[in-house]
Amino acid sequence: MKFFKILLLFITLQVSAQQGGMWIPSLLEGMNEHEMTDLGSKLTAQDIYDVNNSSLKDAIGHFNGGCTSEVISPKGLILTNHHCGFSQIQSHSSLENDYLKDGFWAMKLEEELPNPGLFIEFIVRIEDVTAQVLNGVTEDMTEKEKQSTISKNSNAFEAQVEKEAWQDTKIKSFYKGNQYFLFVTERFNDIRLVGAPPSSIGKFGSDTDNWVFPRHTGDFSMFRIYADKDNRPAEYSTENVPYKPKHFLPISLDGVEEGDFTMVFGFPGTTDEYLPAVAIEHITKEYNPSNIAIREAALKVIDANMKTSDEVRIKYASKQARIANAWKKWQGENLGIEKSNAIEKRHEFEATFQKAIKEKGLEDKYGNILPEFDVLYENFGDVNIKRRSFIEVFLVTNELMEMTFRTYQFEQAIINNPDVFEKAKASIEGTLTGVHKDYDVNVDRGVFENVMPFYTKNVDVSIYDKTAFTHIDSALKLFEGSQEEVIKNLNNDAAYAYAKPMIEDFYNNINPEFQAKNEPITALQTVYMTALMEALPNARYFPDANSTLRVTYGQVRGYSPRDAVYYSPVSYLDGVIEKYVPGDYEFDVPQKLIDLYEAKDYGQYADANGKVPVCFLGTNHTTGGNSGSPAIDAHGNLVGLNFDRVWEGTMSDMYYDPEICRNIMVDLRYVLFIVDKYAGAKHLIDEMKLVHPKK
Ligand code: ARG
Ligand code: GLU
């Protein structure tokens, strides 16, 4: 009995150890290091980030500015998500070589496929430069004066930073402009595709399972970094050789169980954890619903056409995934905010804040912040939605409108400066060619009919029969001749003439009004952050995500999505077979995988229970951008590949609740099982370092 009580106490303590937050890797010593140790980590702050010696951070690369990737072999082999490499896989695909459908595996270096434009960036070092950046900034300055001093200081500082010729620098704001950090970075541009499973593994469950647990997706793909003969970043060349990394992650074959420590190391994009209640209300009750409706209207057409034509499926795969992903996420976010009572809880928190500033005599300084937010948001709501609707229609969903938008930018550029005509022309021709590579006029016309009514009463589908933009040859003809002729051609085009007044309205009215109303909100958010830290100094503050390298940590944990239901944290290959629907576009399973399952041909990749683990859950606080991030065990080995969050916890970008917010990772043993047993790419396994930390 006594033993059980102690055990129970121990378990509760384990669970209640502080979690949540995305922390700056160079500042882990102290609080974070202690919390991580409490959660089971054996790593020191220096194991994770060190300037003078190689450390975990040297294996973590920002993948194309949007995802995360990690080095997993001494020959620059890179692991990231299938959905992160998706547009590269798509761009190498055709009806004859359908790598989206069938997967792709390079069996030797010469077969690895180059990807122009794709890059991976590493962090060399991080420095606090707050004093230098804020030098000369005073409270009586206007927002404009402040920002211009900050950018002058930043530029001056960056200009004199010590670095190698091939390295870059950037300065980023943290805690809403209360702190600034410098990043010295190294960027590699020769990144080749090594392997990808078929979508029936890499995107298994597609939209139905997206943002949902239990999950059974093998969301991974592999690339390789190539460098010049001195191991330095270089543009693509056949002379380049596989990159020799400063550090690569060993891979644990022992897996995880509930309660194990994990940390996720990557580049989370954006969060907004310090919003006032009024902002959360605006986002979930007005802003999200408006954007969801527009995307839903577009998806109706795209989805239907992708199901009936393989050509459309390949063309629209990437675009559909992008539109559908946020469309579904916003719905989960709204539900989670409502279910967790986040707005009410934020109001309660605000009452605590008001009380604290009163007690500390800070009322004069900070007493007005929250009432001021109410007024500002009241004014901001309409224009925020109007602006975003324009973006959703003209830049996210409808491609004809996107082409007119880019053309408008071209026209403005040459009117402002006729000298740029040839250069601007080459650029717009490139843009239009890019759009047309994956364009289907019937799909786009249907999208137009469905989304345009969300933006204007003037919906004129007949422009599709008259415009030159819907075919690449006629579109490019518009740009032939002298500058005057080109401008005349464009303005005579039916689609351009239709869209131009709306684009002008966006540039001349909507966007300026948005900027004017958003600027005081941003400025007040800076003051609010300062006020929070002053009024409630003992709370745990982490900076919002801003696409810089962060560490988040927690444990492997299941959760209870609703009454009487508990999700255990690990899913297995058995679940893939349970979900199997032959021929289904979301839940089909390749025959070879079924054969391996039936023969129990699992090699060294099964769990102690004899099953192959597929995905697992943790309490790591992640967001978009953490896709492809490594989940690292207590000893610094790779155990998982982050790719998603659970439906009930999708609201963690605004409100993190350790009870139900979970990140979803692919178990590395599933990745290795697919590479080895399914794809027969044993040579890749041989490059890696497989370890047994638990044996
Ligand atoms: N929800 C994950 C993320 O935000 C995965 C998206 C890719 N998967 C998909 N079915 N579209 O990126
Ligand atoms: N799938 C997301 C991404 O692309 C990561 C999951 C999330 O948003 O938590 O970065």
mmCIF file of C-alpha atoms in Angstrom, residues 345-602:
data_model
loop_
_atom_site.group_PDB
_atom_site.id
_atom_site.type_symbol
_atom_site.label_atom_id
_atom_site.label_comp_id
_atom_site.label_asym_id
_atom_site.label_seq_id
_atom_site.Cartn_x
_atom_site.Cartn_y
_atom_site.Cartn_z
ATOM 1 C CA LYS A 345 -9.580 31.507 -18.812
ATOM 2 C CA ARG A 346 -7.745 34.324 -20.581
ATOM 3 C CA HIS A 347 -10.226 36.787 -19.020
ATOM 4 C CA GLU A 348 -9.481 35.294 -15.606
ATOM 5 C CA PHE A 349 -5.782 35.635 -16.262
ATOM 6 C CA GLU A 350 -6.310 39.254 -17.240
ATOM 7 C CA ALA A 351 -8.077 39.889 -13.932
ATOM 8 C CA THR A 352 -5.014 38.482 -12.145
ATOM 9 C CA PHE A 353 -2.814 40.769 -14.193
ATOM 10 C CA GLN A 354 -4.939 43.844 -13.371
ATOM 11 C CA LYS A 355 -4.804 42.950 -9.698
ATOM 12 C CA ALA A 356 -1.031 42.555 -9.795
ATOM 13 C CA ILE A 357 -0.417 45.906 -11.434
ATOM 14 C CA LYS A 358 -2.643 47.545 -8.832
ATOM 15 C CA GLU A 359 -0.717 45.898 -5.985
ATOM 16 C CA LYS A 360 2.609 46.889 -7.481
ATOM 17 C CA GLY A 361 1.609 50.483 -8.130
ATOM 18 C CA LEU A 362 1.899 50.019 -11.893
ATOM 19 C CA GLU A 363 -1.615 51.191 -12.748
ATOM 20 C CA ASP A 364 -0.557 54.512 -14.238
ATOM 21 C CA LYS A 365 1.944 52.785 -16.455
ATOM 22 C CA TYR A 366 -0.035 49.703 -17.506
ATOM 23 C CA GLY A 367 -3.641 50.059 -16.320
ATOM 24 C CA ASN A 368 -4.906 51.060 -19.758
ATOM 25 C CA ILE A 369 -3.481 48.234 -21.815
ATOM 26 C CA LEU A 370 -6.428 45.854 -21.762
ATOM 27 C CA PRO A 371 -9.210 48.445 -22.300
ATOM 28 C CA GLU A 372 -7.084 49.815 -25.133
ATOM 29 C CA PHE A 373 -6.900 46.370 -26.773
ATOM 30 C CA ASP A 374 -10.717 46.216 -26.715
ATOM 31 C CA VAL A 375 -10.996 49.492 -28.617
ATOM 32 C CA LEU A 376 -8.268 48.615 -31.101
ATOM 33 C CA TYR A 377 -9.733 45.196 -31.948
ATOM 34 C CA GLU A 378 -13.205 46.650 -32.331
ATOM 35 C CA ASN A 379 -11.790 48.809 -35.149
ATOM 36 C CA PHE A 380 -9.504 46.173 -36.598
ATOM 37 C CA GLY A 381 -11.858 43.210 -37.142
ATOM 38 C CA ASP A 382 -13.505 44.218 -40.433
ATOM 39 C CA VAL A 383 -10.403 45.279 -42.277
ATOM 40 C CA ASN A 384 -8.473 42.256 -41.054
ATOM 41 C CA ILE A 385 -11.089 39.964 -42.569
ATOM 42 C CA LYS A 386 -11.417 41.984 -45.770
ATOM 43 C CA ARG A 387 -7.672 41.948 -46.345
ATOM 44 C CA ARG A 388 -7.366 38.278 -45.607
ATOM 45 C CA SER A 389 -10.284 37.408 -47.891
ATOM 46 C CA PHE A 390 -8.486 39.205 -50.703
ATOM 47 C CA ILE A 391 -5.370 37.133 -50.015
ATOM 48 C CA GLU A 392 -7.336 33.881 -49.817
ATOM 49 C CA VAL A 393 -9.041 34.560 -53.155
ATOM 50 C CA PHE A 394 -6.246 36.264 -55.105
ATOM 51 C CA LEU A 395 -3.187 34.499 -53.735
ATOM 52 C CA VAL A 396 -4.222 31.187 -52.176
ATOM 53 C CA THR A 397 -7.120 29.652 -54.103
ATOM 54 C CA ASN A 398 -7.758 31.149 -57.573
ATOM 55 C CA GLU A 399 -4.935 31.015 -60.076
ATOM 56 C CA LEU A 400 -6.363 33.332 -62.723
ATOM 57 C CA MET A 401 -6.664 36.055 -60.094
ATOM 58 C CA GLU A 402 -3.159 35.234 -58.901
ATOM 59 C CA MET A 403 -1.833 35.710 -62.431
ATOM 60 C CA THR A 404 -3.570 39.093 -62.716
ATOM 61 C CA PHE A 405 -2.180 40.087 -59.319
ATOM 62 C CA ARG A 406 1.401 39.270 -60.345
ATOM 63 C CA THR A 407 0.797 41.073 -63.628
ATOM 64 C CA TYR A 408 -0.387 44.166 -61.756
ATOM 65 C CA GLN A 409 2.854 44.148 -59.756
ATOM 66 C CA PHE A 410 4.753 43.882 -63.038
ATOM 67 C CA GLU A 411 2.840 46.802 -64.548
ATOM 68 C CA GLN A 412 3.477 48.978 -61.500
ATOM 69 C CA ALA A 413 7.163 48.123 -61.529
ATOM 70 C CA ILE A 414 7.660 49.179 -65.164
ATOM 71 C CA ILE A 415 5.514 52.313 -64.810
ATOM 72 C CA ASN A 416 7.626 53.372 -61.821
ATOM 73 C CA ASN A 417 10.884 52.545 -63.549
ATOM 74 C CA PRO A 418 10.909 51.808 -67.305
ATOM 75 C CA ASP A 419 14.553 50.683 -67.019
ATOM 76 C CA VAL A 420 13.503 47.430 -65.359
ATOM 77 C CA PHE A 421 11.244 46.403 -68.284
ATOM 78 C CA GLU A 422 13.355 43.501 -69.572
ATOM 79 C CA LYS A 423 14.147 42.143 -66.140
ATOM 80 C CA ALA A 424 10.564 42.471 -64.858
ATOM 81 C CA LYS A 425 9.297 40.859 -68.050
ATOM 82 C CA ALA A 426 11.569 37.840 -67.595
ATOM 83 C CA SER A 427 10.379 37.520 -64.021
ATOM 84 C CA ILE A 428 6.623 37.652 -64.782
ATOM 85 C CA GLU A 429 7.104 35.223 -67.669
ATOM 86 C CA GLY A 430 8.780 32.849 -65.214
ATOM 87 C CA THR A 431 5.931 33.259 -62.745
ATOM 88 C CA LEU A 432 3.247 32.558 -65.364
ATOM 89 C CA THR A 433 5.135 29.552 -66.698
ATOM 90 C CA GLY A 434 5.376 28.252 -63.132
ATOM 91 C CA VAL A 435 1.627 28.601 -62.570
ATOM 92 C CA HIS A 436 0.823 26.926 -65.887
ATOM 93 C CA LYS A 437 3.035 23.927 -65.175
ATOM 94 C CA ASP A 438 0.323 22.723 -62.784
ATOM 95 C CA TYR A 439 -2.719 24.510 -64.204
ATOM 96 C CA ASP A 440 -6.080 23.141 -65.270
ATOM 97 C CA VAL A 441 -8.455 25.764 -66.590
ATOM 98 C CA ASN A 442 -11.639 23.870 -65.737
ATOM 99 C CA VAL A 443 -10.593 23.365 -62.151
ATOM 100 C CA ASP A 444 -9.630 27.014 -61.857
ATOM 101 C CA ARG A 445 -12.882 28.238 -63.390
ATOM 102 C CA GLY A 446 -14.838 26.146 -60.895
ATOM 103 C CA VAL A 447 -12.781 27.539 -58.044
ATOM 104 C CA PHE A 448 -13.443 31.068 -59.334
ATOM 105 C CA GLU A 449 -17.194 30.511 -59.377
ATOM 106 C CA ASN A 450 -17.081 29.200 -55.816
ATOM 107 C CA VAL A 451 -14.702 31.600 -54.065
ATOM 108 C CA MET A 452 -15.293 34.928 -55.810
ATOM 109 C CA PRO A 453 -18.710 35.528 -54.203
ATOM 110 C CA PHE A 454 -16.908 35.654 -50.836
ATOM 111 C CA TYR A 455 -15.108 38.749 -52.010
ATOM 112 C CA THR A 456 -17.330 40.666 -54.426
ATOM 113 C CA LYS A 457 -20.857 40.821 -55.823
ATOM 114 C CA ASN A 458 -19.364 41.274 -59.267
ATOM 115 C CA VAL A 459 -18.671 37.647 -60.248
ATOM 116 C CA ASP A 460 -18.029 37.460 -63.994
ATOM 117 C CA VAL A 461 -17.176 33.920 -65.106
ATOM 118 C CA SER A 462 -17.295 34.922 -68.766
ATOM 119 C CA ILE A 463 -13.758 36.341 -68.443
ATOM 120 C CA TYR A 464 -12.554 32.730 -68.657
ATOM 121 C CA ASP A 465 -13.733 32.574 -72.281
ATOM 122 C CA LYS A 466 -12.137 35.886 -73.228
ATOM 123 C CA THR A 467 -8.842 36.163 -71.363
ATOM 124 C CA ALA A 468 -5.419 35.194 -72.726
ATOM 125 C CA PHE A 469 -4.106 34.184 -69.287
ATOM 126 C CA THR A 470 -5.679 30.709 -69.227
ATOM 127 C CA HIS A 471 -3.212 29.336 -71.808
ATOM 128 C CA ILE A 472 0.507 29.813 -71.458
ATOM 129 C CA ASP A 473 1.158 30.621 -75.151
ATOM 130 C CA SER A 474 -1.483 33.323 -75.380
ATOM 131 C CA ALA A 475 -0.520 34.622 -71.926
ATOM 132 C CA LEU A 476 3.114 35.073 -72.955
ATOM 133 C CA LYS A 477 2.017 36.825 -76.192
ATOM 134 C CA LEU A 478 0.541 39.616 -74.048
ATOM 135 C CA PHE A 479 4.088 40.497 -73.033
ATOM 136 C CA GLU A 480 5.499 40.811 -76.548
ATOM 137 C CA GLY A 481 6.423 44.185 -78.043
ATOM 138 C CA SER A 482 7.400 47.555 -76.594
ATOM 139 C CA GLN A 483 6.540 48.649 -73.095
ATOM 140 C CA GLU A 484 3.583 50.723 -74.371
ATOM 141 C CA GLU A 485 2.263 47.805 -76.396
ATOM 142 C CA VAL A 486 2.529 45.434 -73.451
ATOM 143 C CA ILE A 487 0.655 47.806 -71.150
ATOM 144 C CA LYS A 488 -2.021 48.232 -73.806
ATOM 145 C CA ASN A 489 -2.350 44.459 -74.353
ATOM 146 C CA LEU A 490 -2.677 43.800 -70.662
ATOM 147 C CA ASN A 491 -5.336 46.410 -70.059
ATOM 148 C CA ASN A 492 -7.343 45.088 -72.987
ATOM 149 C CA ASP A 493 -7.411 41.607 -71.496
ATOM 150 C CA ALA A 494 -10.804 40.693 -70.012
ATOM 151 C CA ALA A 495 -9.498 39.067 -66.819
ATOM 152 C CA TYR A 496 -6.940 41.793 -66.171
ATOM 153 C CA ALA A 497 -9.512 44.544 -66.712
ATOM 154 C CA TYR A 498 -11.885 42.736 -64.352
ATOM 155 C CA ALA A 499 -9.343 42.212 -61.563
ATOM 156 C CA LYS A 500 -7.378 45.455 -61.735
ATOM 157 C CA PRO A 501 -9.847 47.731 -59.875
ATOM 158 C CA MET A 502 -10.007 45.201 -57.026
ATOM 159 C CA ILE A 503 -6.225 44.941 -56.863
ATOM 160 C CA GLU A 504 -5.950 48.739 -56.858
ATOM 161 C CA ASP A 505 -8.475 48.908 -54.058
ATOM 162 C CA PHE A 506 -6.381 46.403 -52.132
ATOM 163 C CA TYR A 507 -3.173 48.400 -52.550
ATOM 164 C CA ASN A 508 -4.655 51.872 -52.152
ATOM 165 C CA ASN A 509 -7.258 51.319 -49.443
ATOM 166 C CA ILE A 510 -7.522 47.926 -47.796
ATOM 167 C CA ASN A 511 -3.882 47.221 -47.088
ATOM 168 C CA PRO A 512 -3.012 50.749 -45.865
ATOM 169 C CA GLU A 513 -6.044 50.712 -43.556
ATOM 170 C CA PHE A 514 -4.973 47.305 -42.258
ATOM 171 C CA GLN A 515 -1.421 48.558 -41.612
ATOM 172 C CA ALA A 516 -2.672 51.680 -39.851
ATOM 173 C CA LYS A 517 -4.929 49.689 -37.547
ATOM 174 C CA ASN A 518 -2.521 46.827 -36.977
ATOM 175 C CA GLU A 519 0.495 48.936 -36.056
ATOM 176 C CA PRO A 520 -0.890 50.212 -32.715
ATOM 177 C CA ILE A 521 -1.925 46.651 -31.838
ATOM 178 C CA THR A 522 1.609 45.383 -32.444
ATOM 179 C CA ALA A 523 3.037 48.270 -30.432
ATOM 180 C CA LEU A 524 0.634 47.649 -27.558
ATOM 181 C CA GLN A 525 1.470 43.942 -27.597
ATOM 182 C CA THR A 526 5.123 44.922 -26.968
ATOM 183 C CA VAL A 527 4.136 47.004 -23.951
ATOM 184 C CA TYR A 528 1.822 44.253 -22.720
ATOM 185 C CA MET A 529 4.688 41.736 -22.814
ATOM 186 C CA THR A 530 6.895 44.096 -20.787
ATOM 187 C CA ALA A 531 4.024 44.682 -18.365
ATOM 188 C CA LEU A 532 3.352 40.961 -17.906
ATOM 189 C CA MET A 533 6.957 40.234 -17.026
ATOM 190 C CA GLU A 534 7.040 43.151 -14.611
ATOM 191 C CA ALA A 535 3.684 42.519 -12.934
ATOM 192 C CA LEU A 536 3.913 38.718 -12.745
ATOM 193 C CA PRO A 537 7.664 38.095 -12.713
ATOM 194 C CA ASN A 538 7.481 34.516 -11.466
ATOM 195 C CA ALA A 539 5.499 33.112 -14.371
ATOM 196 C CA ARG A 540 7.314 31.034 -17.000
ATOM 197 C CA TYR A 541 7.653 33.100 -20.194
ATOM 198 C CA PHE A 542 8.922 31.693 -23.440
ATOM 199 C CA PRO A 543 9.190 33.776 -26.592
ATOM 200 C CA ASP A 544 6.614 33.177 -29.328
ATOM 201 C CA ALA A 545 7.842 31.117 -32.251
ATOM 202 C CA ASN A 546 9.439 33.194 -35.026
ATOM 203 C CA SER A 547 11.017 30.607 -37.369
ATOM 204 C CA THR A 548 14.206 30.470 -35.291
ATOM 205 C CA LEU A 549 15.776 27.370 -33.779
ATOM 206 C CA ARG A 550 14.016 26.233 -30.574
ATOM 207 C CA VAL A 551 13.952 23.401 -28.093
ATOM 208 C CA THR A 552 10.731 22.048 -26.655
ATOM 209 C CA TYR A 553 10.578 19.099 -24.300
ATOM 210 C CA GLY A 554 8.178 16.758 -22.592
ATOM 211 C CA GLN A 555 7.381 13.098 -22.280
ATOM 212 C CA VAL A 556 5.706 10.361 -24.249
ATOM 213 C CA ARG A 557 2.069 10.540 -23.099
ATOM 214 C CA GLY A 558 -1.382 9.475 -24.195
ATOM 215 C CA TYR A 559 -4.388 11.670 -23.460
ATOM 216 C CA SER A 560 -8.092 11.662 -22.930
ATOM 217 C CA PRO A 561 -9.926 13.370 -25.794
ATOM 218 C CA ARG A 562 -13.317 13.023 -24.132
ATOM 219 C CA ASP A 563 -15.095 11.371 -21.256
ATOM 220 C CA ALA A 564 -14.172 7.720 -20.668
ATOM 221 C CA VAL A 565 -11.822 7.592 -23.665
ATOM 222 C CA TYR A 566 -8.055 7.324 -23.382
ATOM 223 C CA TYR A 567 -5.656 7.262 -26.329
ATOM 224 C CA SER A 568 -2.515 5.272 -25.600
ATOM 225 C CA PRO A 569 0.545 6.987 -26.989
ATOM 226 C CA VAL A 570 1.774 4.423 -29.526
ATOM 227 C CA SER A 571 0.086 3.194 -32.737
ATOM 228 C CA TYR A 572 1.147 0.069 -34.630
ATOM 229 C CA LEU A 573 1.224 -1.394 -38.124
ATOM 230 C CA ASP A 574 -1.824 -3.443 -37.100
ATOM 231 C CA GLY A 575 -3.731 -0.136 -37.138
ATOM 232 C CA VAL A 576 -2.678 0.528 -40.737
ATOM 233 C CA ILE A 577 -4.197 -2.804 -41.695
ATOM 234 C CA GLU A 578 -7.341 -2.039 -39.657
ATOM 235 C CA LYS A 579 -7.836 1.186 -41.591
ATOM 236 C CA TYR A 580 -7.104 -0.410 -44.988
ATOM 237 C CA VAL A 581 -9.768 0.272 -47.650
ATOM 238 C CA PRO A 582 -8.711 -1.305 -50.976
ATOM 239 C CA GLY A 583 -8.462 1.259 -53.766
ATOM 240 C CA ASP A 584 -9.451 4.165 -51.530
ATOM 241 C CA TYR A 585 -7.605 7.420 -52.268
ATOM 242 C CA GLU A 586 -6.864 7.925 -48.568
ATOM 243 C CA PHE A 587 -6.687 4.473 -46.993
ATOM 244 C CA ASP A 588 -5.290 2.156 -49.634
ATOM 245 C CA VAL A 589 -2.244 0.108 -48.514
ATOM 246 C CA PRO A 590 0.498 -1.132 -50.881
ATOM 247 C CA GLN A 591 0.406 -4.911 -51.382
ATOM 248 C CA LYS A 592 4.055 -5.229 -50.406
ATOM 249 C CA LEU A 593 3.344 -3.715 -46.988
ATOM 250 C CA ILE A 594 0.448 -6.130 -46.466
ATOM 251 C CA ASP A 595 2.765 -9.021 -47.401
ATOM 252 C CA LEU A 596 5.409 -7.899 -44.901
ATOM 253 C CA TYR A 597 2.718 -7.610 -42.248
ATOM 254 C CA GLU A 598 1.333 -11.045 -42.952
ATOM 255 C CA ALA A 599 4.763 -12.651 -42.966
ATOM 256 C CA LYS A 600 5.684 -10.655 -39.815
ATOM 257 C CA ASP A 601 8.883 -9.853 -41.681
ATOM 258 C CA TYR A 602 9.885 -7.006 -39.356
#
